[in-house]
PDB file of C-alpha atoms in Angstrom:
ATOM      1  CA  MET A   1       0.794 -16.034  -4.242  1.00 41.00           C
ATOM      2  CA  GLU A   2      -2.795 -15.923  -3.094  1.00 47.00           C
ATOM      3  CA  GLY A   3      -3.213 -16.084   0.658  1.00 48.00           C
ATOM      4  CA  LYS A   4       0.476 -15.966   1.519  1.00 51.00           C
ATOM      5  CA  ILE A   5       1.666 -13.281   3.904  1.00 56.00           C
ATOM      6  CA  LEU A   6       5.281 -12.325   3.496  1.00 57.00           C
ATOM      7  CA  ASN A   7       6.806 -11.098   6.737  1.00 57.00           C
ATOM      8  CA  ASN A   8       9.591  -8.581   6.480  1.00 56.00           C
ATOM      9  CA  LEU A   9      10.204  -7.900  10.128  1.00 48.00           C
ATOM     10  CA  SER A  10      13.981  -8.071  10.549  1.00 38.00           C
ATOM     11  CA  GLY A  11      16.838  -7.251   8.258  1.00 37.00           C
ATOM     12  CA  ASP A  12      14.380  -5.212   6.237  1.00 58.00           C
ATOM     13  CA  ALA A  13      16.119  -3.105   3.601  1.00 66.00           C
ATOM     14  CA  TYR A  14      13.623  -0.352   4.320  1.00 70.00           C
ATOM     15  CA  ASN A  15      14.982   0.025   7.865  1.00 68.00           C
ATOM     16  CA  SER A  16      18.652   0.116   6.876  1.00 61.00           C
ATOM     17  CA  GLY A  17      20.717   3.247   7.099  1.00 61.00           C
ATOM     18  CA  ALA A  18      20.619   3.498   3.288  1.00 66.00           C
ATOM     19  CA  LEU A  19      17.108   4.928   3.513  1.00 70.00           C
ATOM     20  CA  ASN A  20      16.466   8.102   5.437  1.00 68.00           C
ATOM     21  CA  LYS A  21      14.063  10.992   5.289  1.00 68.00           C
ATOM     22  CA  ASP A  22      16.498  12.918   3.080  1.00 73.00           C
ATOM     23  CA  ASN A  23      16.580  10.398   0.217  1.00 86.00           C
ATOM     24  CA  LEU A  24      13.200   8.677   0.517  1.00 91.00           C
ATOM     25  CA  ASP A  25      11.392  11.241  -1.642  1.00 92.00           C
ATOM     26  CA  GLU A  26      13.762  10.719  -4.586  1.00 94.00           C
ATOM     27  CA  LYS A  27      13.536   6.931  -4.234  1.00 95.00           C
ATOM     28  CA  ILE A  28       9.717   7.135  -4.157  1.00 96.00           C
ATOM     29  CA  LEU A  29       9.708   9.302  -7.289  1.00 97.00           C
ATOM     30  CA  ALA A  30      12.045   6.877  -9.096  1.00 97.00           C
ATOM     31  CA  ALA A  31       9.875   3.896  -8.105  1.00 97.00           C
ATOM     32  CA  ALA A  32       6.722   5.741  -9.190  1.00 98.00           C
ATOM     33  CA  ALA A  33       8.309   6.490 -12.572  1.00 98.00           C
ATOM     34  CA  GLU A  34       9.290   2.822 -13.004  1.00 98.00           C
ATOM     35  CA  THR A  35       5.774   1.741 -12.006  1.00 99.00           C
ATOM     36  CA  VAL A  36       4.190   4.046 -14.586  1.00 99.00           C
ATOM     37  CA  ARG A  37       6.711   2.888 -17.232  1.00 98.00           C
ATOM     38  CA  LEU A  38       5.756  -0.747 -16.574  1.00 98.00           C
ATOM     39  CA  LEU A  39       2.036   0.062 -16.574  1.00 98.00           C
ATOM     40  CA  ALA A  40       2.471   1.638 -20.003  1.00 98.00           C
ATOM     41  CA  GLU A  41       4.615  -1.246 -21.267  1.00 98.00           C
ATOM     42  CA  LYS A  42       2.094  -3.862 -20.099  1.00 98.00           C
ATOM     43  CA  ASN A  43      -0.942  -1.645 -20.838  1.00 98.00           C
ATOM     44  CA  LYS A  44      -2.324  -2.153 -17.317  1.00 98.00           C
ATOM     45  CA  THR A  45      -4.403   0.109 -15.095  1.00 99.00           C
ATOM     46  CA  ILE A  46      -3.968   0.625 -11.356  1.00 99.00           C
ATOM     47  CA  THR A  47      -5.996   1.889  -8.421  1.00 99.00           C
ATOM     48  CA  THR A  48      -4.956   2.619  -4.839  1.00 99.00           C
ATOM     49  CA  ALA A  49      -6.647   2.230  -1.463  1.00 99.00           C
ATOM     50  CA  GLU A  50      -4.796   3.922   1.374  1.00 99.00           C
ATOM     51  CA  SER A  51      -5.201   4.319   5.077  1.00 98.00           C
ATOM     52  CA  CYS A  52      -2.056   5.243   7.035  1.00 98.00           C
ATOM     53  CA  THR A  53      -0.347   6.783   3.998  1.00 98.00           C
ATOM     54  CA  GLY A  54      -3.237   9.189   3.491  1.00 98.00           C
ATOM     55  CA  GLY A  55      -2.877   9.458  -0.282  1.00 98.00           C
ATOM     56  CA  MET A  56       0.923   9.519  -0.478  1.00 98.00           C
ATOM     57  CA  LEU A  57       0.969   6.541  -2.864  1.00 99.00           C
ATOM     58  CA  GLY A  58      -1.553   8.146  -5.197  1.00 99.00           C
ATOM     59  CA  ALA A  59       0.276  11.462  -5.003  1.00 98.00           C
ATOM     60  CA  SER A  60       3.558   9.812  -5.949  1.00 98.00           C
ATOM     61  CA  LEU A  61       1.996   8.208  -9.006  1.00 99.00           C
ATOM     62  CA  THR A  62       0.407  11.476 -10.139  1.00 98.00           C
ATOM     63  CA  GLU A  63       3.829  13.149 -10.059  1.00 98.00           C
ATOM     64  CA  ILE A  64       4.633  11.176 -13.214  1.00 98.00           C
ATOM     65  CA  SER A  65       3.577  12.621 -16.560  1.00 97.00           C
ATOM     66  CA  GLY A  66       1.336  10.308 -18.583  1.00 97.00           C
ATOM     67  CA  VAL A  67      -0.025   8.390 -15.606  1.00 98.00           C
ATOM     68  CA  SER A  68      -3.582   9.494 -16.363  1.00 98.00           C
ATOM     69  CA  ALA A  69      -3.828   6.738 -18.983  1.00 98.00           C
ATOM     70  CA  TYR A  70      -3.168   4.079 -16.317  1.00 98.00           C
ATOM     71  CA  TYR A  71      -4.175   5.415 -12.881  1.00 99.00           C
ATOM     72  CA  LYS A  72      -7.936   4.948 -12.536  1.00 98.00           C
ATOM     73  CA  GLU A  73      -8.617   6.156  -8.992  1.00 98.00           C
ATOM     74  CA  GLY A  74      -7.342   6.428  -5.468  1.00 98.00           C
ATOM     75  CA  VAL A  75      -9.340   6.151  -2.271  1.00 98.00           C
ATOM     76  CA  ILE A  76      -8.249   7.275   1.191  1.00 98.00           C
ATOM     77  CA  THR A  77     -10.161   5.260   3.755  1.00 98.00           C
ATOM     78  CA  TYR A  78      -8.732   6.310   7.082  1.00 96.00           C
ATOM     79  CA  SER A  79     -11.679   5.297   9.246  1.00 98.00           C
ATOM     80  CA  ASN A  80     -13.258   1.874   9.559  1.00 98.00           C
ATOM     81  CA  GLU A  81     -16.531   3.366   8.340  1.00 98.00           C
ATOM     82  CA  ALA A  82     -14.849   4.586   5.156  1.00 98.00           C
ATOM     83  CA  LYS A  83     -13.245   1.188   4.592  1.00 99.00           C
ATOM     84  CA  MET A  84     -16.690  -0.420   4.765  1.00 99.00           C
ATOM     85  CA  LYS A  85     -18.515   2.279   2.779  1.00 98.00           C
ATOM     86  CA  PHE A  86     -16.097   2.801  -0.102  1.00 98.00           C
ATOM     87  CA  LEU A  87     -14.230  -0.507  -0.308  1.00 99.00           C
ATOM     88  CA  GLY A  88     -16.704  -3.052   1.003  1.00 99.00           C
ATOM     89  CA  VAL A  89     -14.463  -4.194   3.875  1.00 99.00           C
ATOM     90  CA  LYS A  90     -16.640  -6.402   6.068  1.00 99.00           C
ATOM     91  CA  ARG A  91     -17.523  -5.250   9.568  1.00 99.00           C
ATOM     92  CA  GLU A  92     -16.739  -8.788  10.764  1.00 99.00           C
ATOM     93  CA  THR A  93     -13.215  -8.522   9.380  1.00 99.00           C
ATOM     94  CA  LEU A  94     -12.608  -5.241  11.167  1.00 99.00           C
ATOM     95  CA  GLU A  95     -14.053  -6.527  14.431  1.00 98.00           C
ATOM     96  CA  LYS A  96     -12.162  -9.836  14.362  1.00 98.00           C
ATOM     97  CA  TYR A  97      -8.800  -8.794  12.900  1.00 98.00           C
ATOM     98  CA  GLY A  98      -8.767  -4.992  13.121  1.00 97.00           C
ATOM     99  CA  ALA A  99      -8.121  -2.297  10.541  1.00 98.00           C
ATOM    100  CA  VAL A 100      -4.422  -3.097  10.579  1.00 98.00           C
ATOM    101  CA  SER A 101      -4.379  -6.701   9.383  1.00 98.00           C
ATOM    102  CA  SER A 102      -3.646  -8.806   6.329  1.00 98.00           C
ATOM    103  CA  LYS A 103      -7.357  -9.635   5.952  1.00 98.00           C
ATOM    104  CA  THR A 104      -8.317  -5.964   5.885  1.00 99.00           C
ATOM    105  CA  ALA A 105      -5.555  -5.169   3.383  1.00 99.00           C
ATOM    106  CA  VAL A 106      -6.823  -7.901   1.052  1.00 98.00           C
ATOM    107  CA  GLU A 107     -10.433  -6.693   1.315  1.00 99.00           C
ATOM    108  CA  MET A 108      -9.310  -3.107   0.684  1.00 99.00           C
ATOM    109  CA  ALA A 109      -7.404  -4.156  -2.449  1.00 99.00           C
ATOM    110  CA  SER A 110     -10.295  -6.306  -3.682  1.00 99.00           C
ATOM    111  CA  GLY A 111     -12.835  -3.538  -3.108  1.00 99.00           C
ATOM    112  CA  ALA A 112     -10.682  -0.950  -4.857  1.00 99.00           C
ATOM    113  CA  MET A 113     -10.130  -3.219  -7.847  1.00 98.00           C
ATOM    114  CA  GLU A 114     -13.824  -4.004  -8.141  1.00 98.00           C
ATOM    115  CA  SER A 115     -14.857  -0.362  -7.807  1.00 97.00           C
ATOM    116  CA  ALA A 116     -12.353   0.951 -10.351  1.00 98.00           C
ATOM    117  CA  LYS A 117     -12.420  -2.052 -12.690  1.00 98.00           C
ATOM    118  CA  SER A 118      -8.627  -1.849 -12.779  1.00 98.00           C
ATOM    119  CA  ASP A 119      -6.058  -4.521 -13.603  1.00 98.00           C
ATOM    120  CA  ILE A 120      -4.002  -3.868 -10.463  1.00 99.00           C
ATOM    121  CA  SER A 121      -4.874  -2.577  -7.018  1.00 99.00           C
ATOM    122  CA  VAL A 122      -2.686  -1.647  -4.087  1.00 99.00           C
ATOM    123  CA  ALA A 123      -3.860  -1.304  -0.484  1.00 99.00           C
ATOM    124  CA  ILE A 124      -1.916   0.008   2.489  1.00 99.00           C
ATOM    125  CA  THR A 125      -3.089  -0.116   6.101  1.00 99.00           C
ATOM    126  CA  GLY A 126      -0.968   0.402   9.185  1.00 98.00           C
ATOM    127  CA  ILE A 127       0.011   2.362  12.266  1.00 96.00           C
ATOM    128  CA  ALA A 128       2.212   5.338  11.339  1.00 95.00           C
ATOM    129  CA  GLY A 129       2.469   6.536  14.952  1.00 92.00           C
ATOM    130  CA  PRO A 130       3.538   7.960  17.207  1.00 89.00           C
ATOM    131  CA  LEU A 131       0.235   6.986  18.836  1.00 89.00           C
ATOM    132  CA  GLY A 132      -2.087   4.092  18.048  1.00 87.00           C
ATOM    133  CA  ASP A 133      -0.040   1.100  19.113  1.00 82.00           C
ATOM    134  CA  THR A 134      -1.492  -1.707  21.212  1.00 86.00           C
ATOM    135  CA  ARG A 135      -0.145  -4.809  22.916  1.00 84.00           C
ATOM    136  CA  GLU A 136      -0.670  -6.764  19.709  1.00 87.00           C
ATOM    137  CA  LYS A 137       0.236  -4.115  17.135  1.00 92.00           C
ATOM    138  CA  CYS A 138       3.184  -1.738  17.332  1.00 93.00           C
ATOM    139  CA  VAL A 139       3.836   1.624  15.696  1.00 92.00           C
ATOM    140  CA  GLY A 140       5.320   1.013  12.257  1.00 95.00           C
ATOM    141  CA  LEU A 141       3.270  -2.149  11.590  1.00 96.00           C
ATOM    142  CA  VAL A 142       2.031  -1.953   7.996  1.00 97.00           C
ATOM    143  CA  TYR A 143       0.251  -4.402   5.703  1.00 98.00           C
ATOM    144  CA  ILE A 144       0.537  -3.915   1.961  1.00 98.00           C
ATOM    145  CA  CYS A 145      -1.579  -5.898  -0.491  1.00 98.00           C
ATOM    146  CA  VAL A 146      -0.995  -5.825  -4.235  1.00 98.00           C
ATOM    147  CA  LYS A 147      -3.655  -7.549  -6.297  1.00 98.00           C
ATOM    148  CA  ILE A 148      -3.299  -8.397  -9.979  1.00 97.00           C
ATOM    149  CA  GLY A 149      -6.319 -10.156 -11.394  1.00 94.00           C
ATOM    150  CA  ASP A 150      -7.184 -13.041  -9.080  1.00 94.00           C
ATOM    151  CA  ASN A 151      -3.728 -13.173  -7.490  1.00 95.00           C
ATOM    152  CA  HIS A 152      -2.577 -11.119  -4.559  1.00 96.00           C
ATOM    153  CA  ARG A 153       0.482 -10.679  -2.398  1.00 96.00           C
ATOM    154  CA  VAL A 154       0.310  -9.423   1.179  1.00 97.00           C
ATOM    155  CA  GLU A 155       3.382  -8.159   2.958  1.00 96.00           C
ATOM    156  CA  LYS A 156       3.699  -7.443   6.654  1.00 96.00           C
ATOM    157  CA  HIS A 157       6.328  -4.876   7.612  1.00 95.00           C
ATOM    158  CA  ILE A 158       7.460  -3.103  10.729  1.00 94.00           C
ATOM    159  CA  PHE A 159       9.020   0.179   9.627  1.00 94.00           C
ATOM    160  CA  ASP A 160      11.081   2.330  11.934  1.00 92.00           C
ATOM    161  CA  GLY A 161      11.181   6.117  11.995  1.00 91.00           C
ATOM    162  CA  GLU A 162       8.904   9.037  12.663  1.00 93.00           C
ATOM    163  CA  ARG A 163       5.346   9.143  11.332  1.00 95.00           C
ATOM    164  CA  HIS A 164       6.253  10.750   7.998  1.00 95.00           C
ATOM    165  CA  VAL A 165       9.110   8.286   7.460  1.00 94.00           C
ATOM    166  CA  VAL A 166       6.845   5.282   8.162  1.00 95.00           C
ATOM    167  CA  ARG A 167       4.423   6.656   5.562  1.00 97.00           C
ATOM    168  CA  GLN A 168       7.238   7.186   3.048  1.00 96.00           C
ATOM    169  CA  LYS A 169       8.656   3.699   3.574  1.00 96.00           C
ATOM    170  CA  SER A 170       5.180   2.206   3.179  1.00 97.00           C
ATOM    171  CA  THR A 171       4.715   4.074  -0.091  1.00 98.00           C
ATOM    172  CA  LEU A 172       8.127   3.044  -1.435  1.00 97.00           C
ATOM    173  CA  CYS A 173       7.587  -0.567  -0.444  1.00 96.00           C
ATOM    174  CA  ALA A 174       4.168  -0.660  -2.106  1.00 98.00           C
ATOM    175  CA  LEU A 175       5.589   0.721  -5.358  1.00 98.00           C
ATOM    176  CA  ASN A 176       8.476  -1.755  -5.279  1.00 97.00           C
ATOM    177  CA  THR A 177       6.029  -4.622  -4.722  1.00 97.00           C
ATOM    178  CA  VAL A 178       3.975  -3.539  -7.745  1.00 98.00           C
ATOM    179  CA  ILE A 179       7.166  -3.370  -9.814  1.00 98.00           C
ATOM    180  CA  LYS A 180       8.198  -6.894  -8.773  1.00 96.00           C
ATOM    181  CA  MET A 181       4.770  -8.321  -9.504  1.00 96.00           C
ATOM    182  CA  ILE A 182       4.218  -6.822 -12.953  1.00 96.00           C
ATOM    183  CA  LYS A 183       7.721  -7.382 -14.360  1.00 89.00           C
TER     184      LYS A 183
END
């Protein structure tokens, strides 16, 4: 899967009426529990690197008892400076592609994996809104990169909803991507 960006821009299950702010928390918790179960089954460790979700992914994992054996660390790198300092994202990448890009997501995941020496890393970068959109990048645009060993998968999503809902959908999607990749 290396280098392939999967676009989920229309018909996205995350934007259907089945998901709303009232049931997203329970779906996130269920996905976090399944992620931790699979980590235990496969004896794998995980680390997270988050921007627009601000630690929501890490918080969801730490809701699950027993995760301490598998969750190595989580880094919130909201600013470009933090992405460079803590994850080794290249200044050139940020200048050429921006913080919200597939390239940045991959570098975030790679930096997190290297720093934590984990088996799996997950990176999320996006625009949760309501401000921050540009001509090229709209509110709700999110890139998620899951890296397992030398392989990675990058997904590009445009999530609808208010800021908190975009963050929740990003978290749920990241967990579901981990589940798919480690099964």
